PDB file of C-alpha atoms in Angstrom:
ATOM      1  CA  PHE A  22      38.332 -46.954  10.262  1.00 90.00           C
ATOM      2  CA  TYR A  23      35.254 -46.751   8.747  1.00 90.00           C
ATOM      3  CA  THR A  24      34.090 -49.064   5.647  1.00 92.00           C
ATOM      4  CA  ASP A  25      33.327 -47.589   2.315  1.00 93.00           C
ATOM      5  CA  LEU A  26      29.792 -49.935   3.325  1.00 94.00           C
ATOM      6  CA  LYS A  27      27.941 -51.371   6.387  1.00 94.00           C
ATOM      7  CA  VAL A  28      25.707 -53.021   7.934  1.00 93.00           C
ATOM      8  CA  LEU A  29      24.329 -52.342  11.023  1.00 92.00           C
ATOM      9  CA  PRO A  30      21.426 -53.763  13.191  1.00 91.00           C
ATOM     10  CA  ALA A  31      18.147 -51.673  12.901  1.00 87.00           C
ATOM     11  CA  SER A  32      17.327 -51.497  16.132  1.00 85.00           C
ATOM     12  CA  GLY A  33      19.233 -53.892  19.115  1.00 85.00           C
ATOM     13  CA  LYS A  34      22.807 -54.546  19.792  1.00 87.00           C
ATOM     14  CA  ASN A  35      23.518 -57.666  16.391  1.00 89.00           C
ATOM     15  CA  ILE A  36      23.046 -59.445  13.411  1.00 90.00           C
ATOM     16  CA  THR A  37      21.959 -62.990  12.020  1.00 90.00           C
ATOM     17  CA  VAL A  38      23.946 -63.322   9.257  1.00 91.00           C
ATOM     18  CA  THR A  39      23.274 -66.874   7.068  1.00 90.00           C
ATOM     19  CA  SER A  40      25.690 -68.514   4.867  1.00 90.00           C
ATOM     20  CA  GLU A  41      23.807 -67.062   1.944  1.00 92.00           C
ATOM     21  CA  GLN A  42      23.307 -63.773   2.931  1.00 91.00           C
ATOM     22  CA  LEU A  43      27.285 -63.914   2.712  1.00 92.00           C
ATOM     23  CA  GLN A  44      27.332 -66.101  -0.870  1.00 93.00           C
ATOM     24  CA  LYS A  45      25.484 -63.333  -2.183  1.00 92.00           C
ATOM     25  CA  LEU A  46      27.100 -60.045  -1.173  1.00 91.00           C
ATOM     26  CA  LYS A  47      30.201 -62.142  -2.632  1.00 91.00           C
ATOM     27  CA  GLY A  48      28.591 -61.848  -5.500  1.00 91.00           C
ATOM     28  CA  ILE A  49      27.809 -57.829  -6.198  1.00 91.00           C
ATOM     29  CA  SER A  50      29.861 -56.150  -9.227  1.00 91.00           C
ATOM     30  CA  GLY A  51      32.366 -53.969  -7.136  1.00 92.00           C
ATOM     31  CA  ILE A  52      32.735 -55.019  -3.784  1.00 93.00           C
ATOM     32  CA  LYS A  53      36.237 -56.062  -3.382  1.00 93.00           C
ATOM     33  CA  ASN A  54      36.369 -57.828   0.713  1.00 93.00           C
ATOM     34  CA  PHE A  55      33.785 -58.430   3.987  1.00 95.00           C
ATOM     35  CA  SER A  56      34.440 -58.197   7.368  1.00 95.00           C
ATOM     36  CA  LEU A  57      32.750 -60.049  10.579  1.00 95.00           C
ATOM     37  CA  VAL A  58      32.847 -58.626  13.225  1.00 95.00           C
ATOM     38  CA  LEU A  59      31.692 -57.894  16.392  1.00 94.00           C
ATOM     39  CA  GLU A  60      31.364 -55.126  19.496  1.00 94.00           C
ATOM     40  CA  GLU A  61      31.234 -55.196  23.566  1.00 93.00           C
ATOM     41  CA  LYS A  62      32.137 -52.530  25.017  1.00 94.00           C
ATOM     42  CA  ALA A  63      34.776 -54.387  27.881  1.00 93.00           C
ATOM     43  CA  LEU A  64      37.364 -53.860  30.859  1.00 94.00           C
ATOM     44  CA  VAL A  65      41.096 -54.869  30.616  1.00 94.00           C
ATOM     45  CA  GLN A  66      43.227 -54.535  33.475  1.00 93.00           C
ATOM     46  CA  ASN A  67      47.305 -54.377  34.311  1.00 92.00           C
ATOM     47  CA  GLY A  68      47.336 -54.316  37.775  1.00 88.00           C
ATOM     48  CA  ASP A  69      46.754 -51.054  39.520  1.00 90.00           C
ATOM     49  CA  TYR A  70      46.333 -49.823  35.901  1.00 92.00           C
ATOM     50  CA  GLN A  71      42.347 -49.826  34.252  1.00 92.00           C
ATOM     51  CA  SER A  72      40.421 -49.105  30.875  1.00 92.00           C
ATOM     52  CA  VAL A  73      37.157 -48.907  29.484  1.00 93.00           C
ATOM     53  CA  MET A  74      36.925 -49.757  25.687  1.00 94.00           C
ATOM     54  CA  TYR A  75      35.422 -51.024  23.045  1.00 94.00           C
ATOM     55  CA  LEU A  76      36.626 -54.601  22.612  1.00 95.00           C
ATOM     56  CA  LYS A  77      35.958 -55.386  18.498  1.00 95.00           C
ATOM     57  CA  GLY A  78      37.313 -58.898  16.623  1.00 95.00           C
ATOM     58  CA  VAL A  79      36.984 -59.040  13.822  1.00 95.00           C
ATOM     59  CA  ASP A  80      37.903 -61.932  10.895  1.00 94.00           C
ATOM     60  CA  GLU A  81      40.994 -62.923   9.411  1.00 93.00           C
ATOM     61  CA  ASN A  82      39.696 -59.811   5.990  1.00 93.00           C
ATOM     62  CA  TYR A  83      39.461 -57.185   8.460  1.00 95.00           C
ATOM     63  CA  ARG A  84      42.982 -55.923   7.685  1.00 93.00           C
ATOM     64  CA  TYR A  85      41.895 -55.646   3.591  1.00 94.00           C
ATOM     65  CA  VAL A  86      38.121 -53.778   4.269  1.00 94.00           C
ATOM     66  CA  THR A  87      39.890 -51.128   6.766  1.00 93.00           C
ATOM     67  CA  GLY A  88      43.706 -48.633   7.017  1.00 92.00           C
ATOM     68  CA  VAL A  89      43.798 -50.364  10.630  1.00 93.00           C
ATOM     69  CA  ALA A  90      46.615 -52.370   9.449  1.00 92.00           C
ATOM     70  CA  ASP A  91      48.729 -49.959   7.641  1.00 93.00           C
ATOM     71  CA  HIS A  92      48.031 -48.323  10.456  1.00 94.00           C
ATOM     72  CA  ILE A  93      50.328 -50.071  13.289  1.00 95.00           C
ATOM     73  CA  VAL A  94      52.996 -48.054  15.944  1.00 94.00           C
ATOM     74  CA  LYS A  95      54.253 -50.311  17.819  1.00 92.00           C
ATOM     75  CA  GLY A  96      54.495 -54.621  16.996  1.00 93.00           C
ATOM     76  CA  ASP A  97      51.944 -56.452  14.291  1.00 93.00           C
ATOM     77  CA  TYR A  98      48.459 -56.483  13.068  1.00 94.00           C
ATOM     78  CA  ASP A  99      47.940 -60.570  15.255  1.00 93.00           C
ATOM     79  CA  LEU A 100      44.993 -60.903  16.292  1.00 94.00           C
ATOM     80  CA  GLY A 101      45.957 -63.986  17.775  1.00 92.00           C
ATOM     81  CA  THR A 102      43.612 -67.234  18.106  1.00 92.00           C
ATOM     82  CA  GLU A 103      40.346 -67.966  19.939  1.00 91.00           C
ATOM     83  CA  ASP A 104      42.479 -70.021  22.481  1.00 91.00           C
ATOM     84  CA  ALA A 105      44.966 -68.210  22.322  1.00 92.00           C
ATOM     85  CA  PRO A 106      43.997 -64.760  22.124  1.00 93.00           C
ATOM     86  CA  LYS A 107      46.157 -61.208  21.400  1.00 94.00           C
ATOM     87  CA  LEU A 108      45.063 -57.955  21.040  1.00 95.00           C
ATOM     88  CA  ILE A 109      46.241 -54.672  19.103  1.00 95.00           C
ATOM     89  CA  LEU A 110      45.167 -51.917  21.485  1.00 95.00           C
ATOM     90  CA  GLY A 111      44.992 -47.972  20.199  1.00 94.00           C
ATOM     91  CA  GLY A 112      47.582 -45.397  21.598  1.00 93.00           C
ATOM     92  CA  GLY A 113      45.139 -44.047  24.221  1.00 94.00           C
ATOM     93  CA  VAL A 114      43.886 -47.825  25.397  1.00 94.00           C
ATOM     94  CA  GLU A 115      47.471 -48.024  26.104  1.00 94.00           C
ATOM     95  CA  GLY A 116      48.718 -45.698  28.160  1.00 93.00           C
ATOM     96  CA  ALA A 117      45.959 -45.759  30.492  1.00 93.00           C
ATOM     97  CA  LEU A 118      46.753 -49.756  30.728  1.00 93.00           C
ATOM     98  CA  GLY A 119      50.771 -48.390  31.454  1.00 92.00           C
ATOM     99  CA  ILE A 120      52.338 -50.768  29.231  1.00 92.00           C
ATOM    100  CA  GLN A 121      54.256 -51.008  25.830  1.00 92.00           C
ATOM    101  CA  ALA A 122      51.550 -53.431  23.768  1.00 91.00           C
ATOM    102  CA  ASP A 123      54.772 -54.637  21.513  1.00 90.00           C
ATOM    103  CA  ARG A 124      57.225 -55.618  24.866  1.00 90.00           C
ATOM    104  CA  ASN A 125      54.402 -56.073  27.434  1.00 86.00           C
ATOM    105  CA  ILE A 126      55.263 -59.667  29.336  1.00 86.00           C
ATOM    106  CA  PHE A 127      52.241 -59.425  31.782  1.00 86.00           C
ATOM    107  CA  VAL A 128      48.684 -60.179  30.974  1.00 92.00           C
ATOM    108  CA  LEU A 129      45.840 -58.900  30.757  1.00 94.00           C
ATOM    109  CA  LYS A 130      42.771 -59.538  32.647  1.00 94.00           C
ATOM    110  CA  ILE A 131      40.031 -58.806  30.433  1.00 94.00           C
ATOM    111  CA  TYR A 132      36.225 -58.024  31.881  1.00 93.00           C
ATOM    112  CA  LEU A 133      33.206 -58.571  29.254  1.00 91.00           C
ATOM    113  CA  PRO A 134      29.094 -58.578  29.949  1.00 89.00           C
ATOM    114  CA  ARG A 135      26.826 -61.415  28.702  1.00 81.00           C
ATOM    115  CA  LYS A 136      23.773 -61.219  28.166  1.00 74.00           C
ATOM    116  CA  SER A 137      21.492 -61.564  31.100  1.00 64.00           C
ATOM    117  CA  ASN A 138      17.411 -63.186  31.189  1.00 61.00           C
ATOM    118  CA  THR A 139      17.069 -62.058  34.292  1.00 60.00           C
ATOM    119  CA  GLU A 140      17.016 -59.220  36.359  1.00 60.00           C
ATOM    120  CA  GLN A 141      20.147 -59.277  39.162  1.00 61.00           C
ATOM    121  CA  ILE A 142      23.603 -59.702  37.754  1.00 63.00           C
ATOM    122  CA  ASP A 143      24.899 -63.453  38.538  1.00 62.00           C
ATOM    123  CA  PRO A 144      28.570 -62.673  38.266  1.00 62.00           C
ATOM    124  CA  LEU A 145      29.862 -66.175  37.553  1.00 64.00           C
ATOM    125  CA  ASN A 146      27.245 -66.221  34.375  1.00 71.00           C
ATOM    126  CA  ASP A 147      26.930 -63.032  32.806  1.00 76.00           C
ATOM    127  CA  ILE A 148      29.767 -61.412  32.971  1.00 86.00           C
ATOM    128  CA  SER A 149      33.022 -63.860  31.631  1.00 88.00           C
ATOM    129  CA  ASN A 150      36.220 -63.120  32.841  1.00 88.00           C
ATOM    130  CA  ASP A 151      39.267 -64.340  30.482  1.00 92.00           C
ATOM    131  CA  SER A 152      43.308 -63.146  29.777  1.00 92.00           C
ATOM    132  CA  ILE A 153      44.163 -61.378  27.051  1.00 93.00           C
ATOM    133  CA  ARG A 154      47.938 -60.770  25.833  1.00 93.00           C
ATOM    134  CA  SER A 155      48.460 -56.658  23.916  1.00 94.00           C
ATOM    135  CA  SER A 156      49.988 -57.651  20.549  1.00 94.00           C
ATOM    136  CA  SER A 157      51.328 -53.764  19.032  1.00 94.00           C
ATOM    137  CA  ALA A 158      49.143 -50.833  19.166  1.00 95.00           C
ATOM    138  CA  PHE A 159      47.447 -48.187  16.467  1.00 95.00           C
ATOM    139  CA  ARG A 160      46.888 -45.047  15.851  1.00 95.00           C
ATOM    140  CA  ILE A 161      44.286 -43.222  13.518  1.00 93.00           C
ATOM    141  CA  GLN A 162      42.486 -40.825  14.720  1.00 90.00           C
ATOM    142  CA  GLN A 163      42.173 -39.488  18.468  1.00 91.00           C
ATOM    143  CA  ASP A 164      39.058 -40.981  18.497  1.00 88.00           C
ATOM    144  CA  PHE A 165      39.282 -43.760  17.404  1.00 92.00           C
ATOM    145  CA  ASP A 166      43.250 -43.995  19.899  1.00 93.00           C
ATOM    146  CA  ASN A 167      41.409 -43.566  22.886  1.00 93.00           C
ATOM    147  CA  LYS A 168      38.281 -45.641  22.563  1.00 94.00           C
ATOM    148  CA  TYR A 169      39.462 -49.406  20.558  1.00 95.00           C
ATOM    149  CA  GLY A 170      41.211 -52.692  21.722  1.00 95.00           C
ATOM    150  CA  ILE A 171      41.203 -55.298  18.029  1.00 95.00           C
ATOM    151  CA  THR A 172      40.621 -59.276  19.059  1.00 95.00           C
ATOM    152  CA  ASN A 173      40.210 -63.307  17.831  1.00 94.00           C
ATOM    153  CA  ILE A 174      36.257 -62.270  16.634  1.00 95.00           C
ATOM    154  CA  GLU A 175      36.045 -66.681  17.619  1.00 94.00           C
ATOM    155  CA  PHE A 176      37.323 -65.786  21.161  1.00 94.00           C
ATOM    156  CA  VAL A 177      34.629 -62.820  21.671  1.00 94.00           C
ATOM    157  CA  LYS A 178      32.338 -64.766  20.301  1.00 93.00           C
ATOM    158  CA  LYS A 179      33.139 -67.594  23.040  1.00 92.00           C
ATOM    159  CA  ALA A 180      33.919 -64.948  25.889  1.00 91.00           C
ATOM    160  CA  LEU A 181      30.361 -63.732  25.090  1.00 90.00           C
ATOM    161  CA  LYS A 182      28.203 -67.028  24.850  1.00 89.00           C
ATOM    162  CA  ILE A 183      26.910 -65.730  21.291  1.00 89.00           C
ATOM    163  CA  ASP A 184      24.846 -68.120  18.004  1.00 88.00           C
ATOM    164  CA  PRO A 185      27.817 -68.883  15.423  1.00 88.00           C
ATOM    165  CA  ASP A 186      25.045 -66.312  12.944  1.00 90.00           C
ATOM    166  CA  GLN A 187      25.739 -63.470  15.598  1.00 92.00           C
ATOM    167  CA  TYR A 188      27.244 -60.408  14.349  1.00 93.00           C
ATOM    168  CA  SER A 189      26.797 -56.686  15.523  1.00 93.00           C
ATOM    169  CA  GLY A 190      28.240 -55.685  11.107  1.00 92.00           C
ATOM    170  CA  VAL A 191      29.664 -56.342   7.782  1.00 94.00           C
ATOM    171  CA  GLU A 192      31.936 -54.251   6.807  1.00 95.00           C
ATOM    172  CA  ILE A 193      32.339 -54.391   3.054  1.00 95.00           C
ATOM    173  CA  ALA A 194      35.018 -52.606   0.626  1.00 94.00           C
ATOM    174  CA  LEU A 195      34.743 -51.113  -2.383  1.00 94.00           C
ATOM    175  CA  ASN A 196      36.739 -51.744  -5.479  1.00 93.00           C
ATOM    176  CA  ASP A 197      35.601 -47.954  -6.036  1.00 93.00           C
ATOM    177  CA  PRO A 198      34.654 -46.054  -3.252  1.00 91.00           C
ATOM    178  CA  SER A 199      32.524 -43.059  -5.296  1.00 91.00           C
ATOM    179  CA  GLN A 200      30.620 -45.979  -6.254  1.00 92.00           C
ATOM    180  CA  ALA A 201      28.736 -46.705  -2.813  1.00 91.00           C
ATOM    181  CA  LYS A 202      25.811 -44.685  -3.209  1.00 91.00           C
ATOM    182  CA  LYS A 203      25.396 -47.535  -6.351  1.00 92.00           C
ATOM    183  CA  LEU A 204      26.352 -50.218  -4.230  1.00 92.00           C
ATOM    184  CA  GLN A 205      23.992 -48.960  -1.888  1.00 91.00           C
ATOM    185  CA  PRO A 206      20.691 -50.905  -2.654  1.00 91.00           C
ATOM    186  CA  LYS A 207      21.851 -54.280  -3.711  1.00 91.00           C
ATOM    187  CA  VAL A 208      23.514 -54.643  -0.538  1.00 91.00           C
ATOM    188  CA  ARG A 209      20.287 -53.868   1.907  1.00 90.00           C
ATOM    189  CA  GLU A 210      17.878 -55.597  -1.149  1.00 90.00           C
ATOM    190  CA  ILE A 211      20.253 -58.809   0.511  1.00 90.00           C
ATOM    191  CA  PHE A 212      19.466 -58.070   4.227  1.00 87.00           C
ATOM    192  CA  ALA A 213      15.868 -57.409   5.555  1.00 78.00           C
ATOM    193  CA  ASP A 214      14.181 -54.308   6.858  1.00 77.00           C
ATOM    194  CA  LYS A 215      15.960 -55.219  10.032  1.00 81.00           C
ATOM    195  CA  TYR A 216      19.267 -54.426   9.062  1.00 89.00           C
ATOM    196  CA  ILE A 217      20.735 -50.757   7.883  1.00 91.00           C
ATOM    197  CA  VAL A 218      23.198 -49.806   5.317  1.00 92.00           C
ATOM    198  CA  GLN A 219      24.955 -46.926   6.173  1.00 90.00           C
ATOM    199  CA  THR A 220      27.454 -45.337   4.135  1.00 91.00           C
ATOM    200  CA  ILE A 221      31.730 -44.051   4.820  1.00 89.00           C
ATOM    201  CA  TYR A 222      29.376 -40.367   5.085  1.00 87.00           C
ATOM    202  CA  GLN A 223      26.235 -41.970   7.355  1.00 86.00           C
ATOM    203  CA  GLN A 224      28.255 -43.470   9.645  1.00 84.00           C
ATOM    204  CA  ASN A 225      30.148 -40.346  10.756  1.00 82.00           C
ATOM    205  CA  GLN A 226      26.941 -38.339   9.218  1.00 80.00           C
ATOM    206  CA  SER A 227      27.182 -36.032  12.326  1.00 78.00           C
ATOM    207  CA  LEU A 228      31.156 -35.265  11.406  1.00 77.00           C
ATOM    208  CA  TYR A 229      30.664 -34.042   7.851  1.00 80.00           C
ATOM    209  CA  ALA A 230      27.911 -32.096   9.392  1.00 81.00           C
ATOM    210  CA  VAL A 231      30.289 -29.749  10.867  1.00 84.00           C
ATOM    211  CA  MET A 232      32.299 -29.653   8.056  1.00 84.00           C
ATOM    212  CA  ASN A 233      29.483 -28.622   6.633  1.00 85.00           C
ATOM    213  CA  MET A 234      28.371 -25.740   8.040  1.00 89.00           C
ATOM    214  CA  GLU A 235      31.760 -24.651   9.213  1.00 90.00           C
ATOM    215  CA  ARG A 236      31.747 -24.577   5.359  1.00 90.00           C
ATOM    216  CA  TRP A 237      28.984 -22.091   4.599  1.00 92.00           C
ATOM    217  CA  ILE A 238      30.294 -19.940   7.087  1.00 93.00           C
ATOM    218  CA  ILE A 239      33.234 -19.436   5.464  1.00 94.00           C
ATOM    219  CA  TYR A 240      31.809 -18.857   2.365  1.00 94.00           C
ATOM    220  CA  GLY A 241      29.271 -16.277   4.396  1.00 94.00           C
ATOM    221  CA  VAL A 242      32.234 -14.275   5.801  1.00 95.00           C
ATOM    222  CA  LEU A 243      34.294 -14.428   2.765  1.00 95.00           C
ATOM    223  CA  CYS A 244      30.835 -12.822   0.968  1.00 95.00           C
ATOM    224  CA  LEU A 245      30.261 -10.440   2.977  1.00 95.00           C
ATOM    225  CA  ILE A 246      33.809  -9.000   3.213  1.00 96.00           C
ATOM    226  CA  LEU A 247      34.126  -8.427  -0.796  1.00 95.00           C
ATOM    227  CA  VAL A 248      30.501  -6.531   0.334  1.00 95.00           C
ATOM    228  CA  VAL A 249      32.201  -4.569   2.043  1.00 95.00           C
ATOM    229  CA  ALA A 250      35.182  -4.197   0.319  1.00 95.00           C
ATOM    230  CA  ALA A 251      33.022  -3.583  -3.429  1.00 95.00           C
ATOM    231  CA  PHE A 252      31.464  -0.171  -0.715  1.00 93.00           C
ATOM    232  CA  ASN A 253      35.477   0.253  -0.612  1.00 92.00           C
ATOM    233  CA  MET A 254      36.000   0.690  -3.349  1.00 93.00           C
ATOM    234  CA  ILE A 255      33.417   2.365  -5.043  1.00 92.00           C
ATOM    235  CA  GLY A 256      33.847   5.144  -2.148  1.00 92.00           C
TER     236      GLY A 256
END
């Protein structure tokens, strides 16, 4: 689900990505492909069933930079179009909505919050109200399956009413994932201080920190066992 490198906003939710920056990104040797993404929390309803999830709008390159397309368990990888969007649901979200994603005949209602310039919420202008159909479901890991729905990025932009060059991030796949630290500074040069470039380990820093701690704890326990065994042998 996570990519080798990811460009994120240093603060706030969105970043501005220009065509010039994208051209420079294409010119870096070692980058296999990249995808522009736009994320926002959404409420999805299917009759009496509803679920709050993160709606992730992605472009056509997304299937080539992540493994989501390889983990579709129902239906086909289909994002639809701007005017006829389709939703790829995580298995947990699918269950919460009480549907079979690949054979659901009912249209889902989806609500997205827009950026408001006033303190009071105007339901007509500050919350989008759209319809969407499910096309498939994926299963990768419980954290993702219960959290995400993936759809067409143009539909998300239209619903949120944001500028064409506004995104949540740029997800990058490399020819050789082990070169991520080497290519990270080159990607960082393209983007200004308002952007953060993270490797796959930095995107999952808390997870890897726990794994490293477990490794050292196991090492310490095994050393203690060896010390005790050595004293017993001497005795």
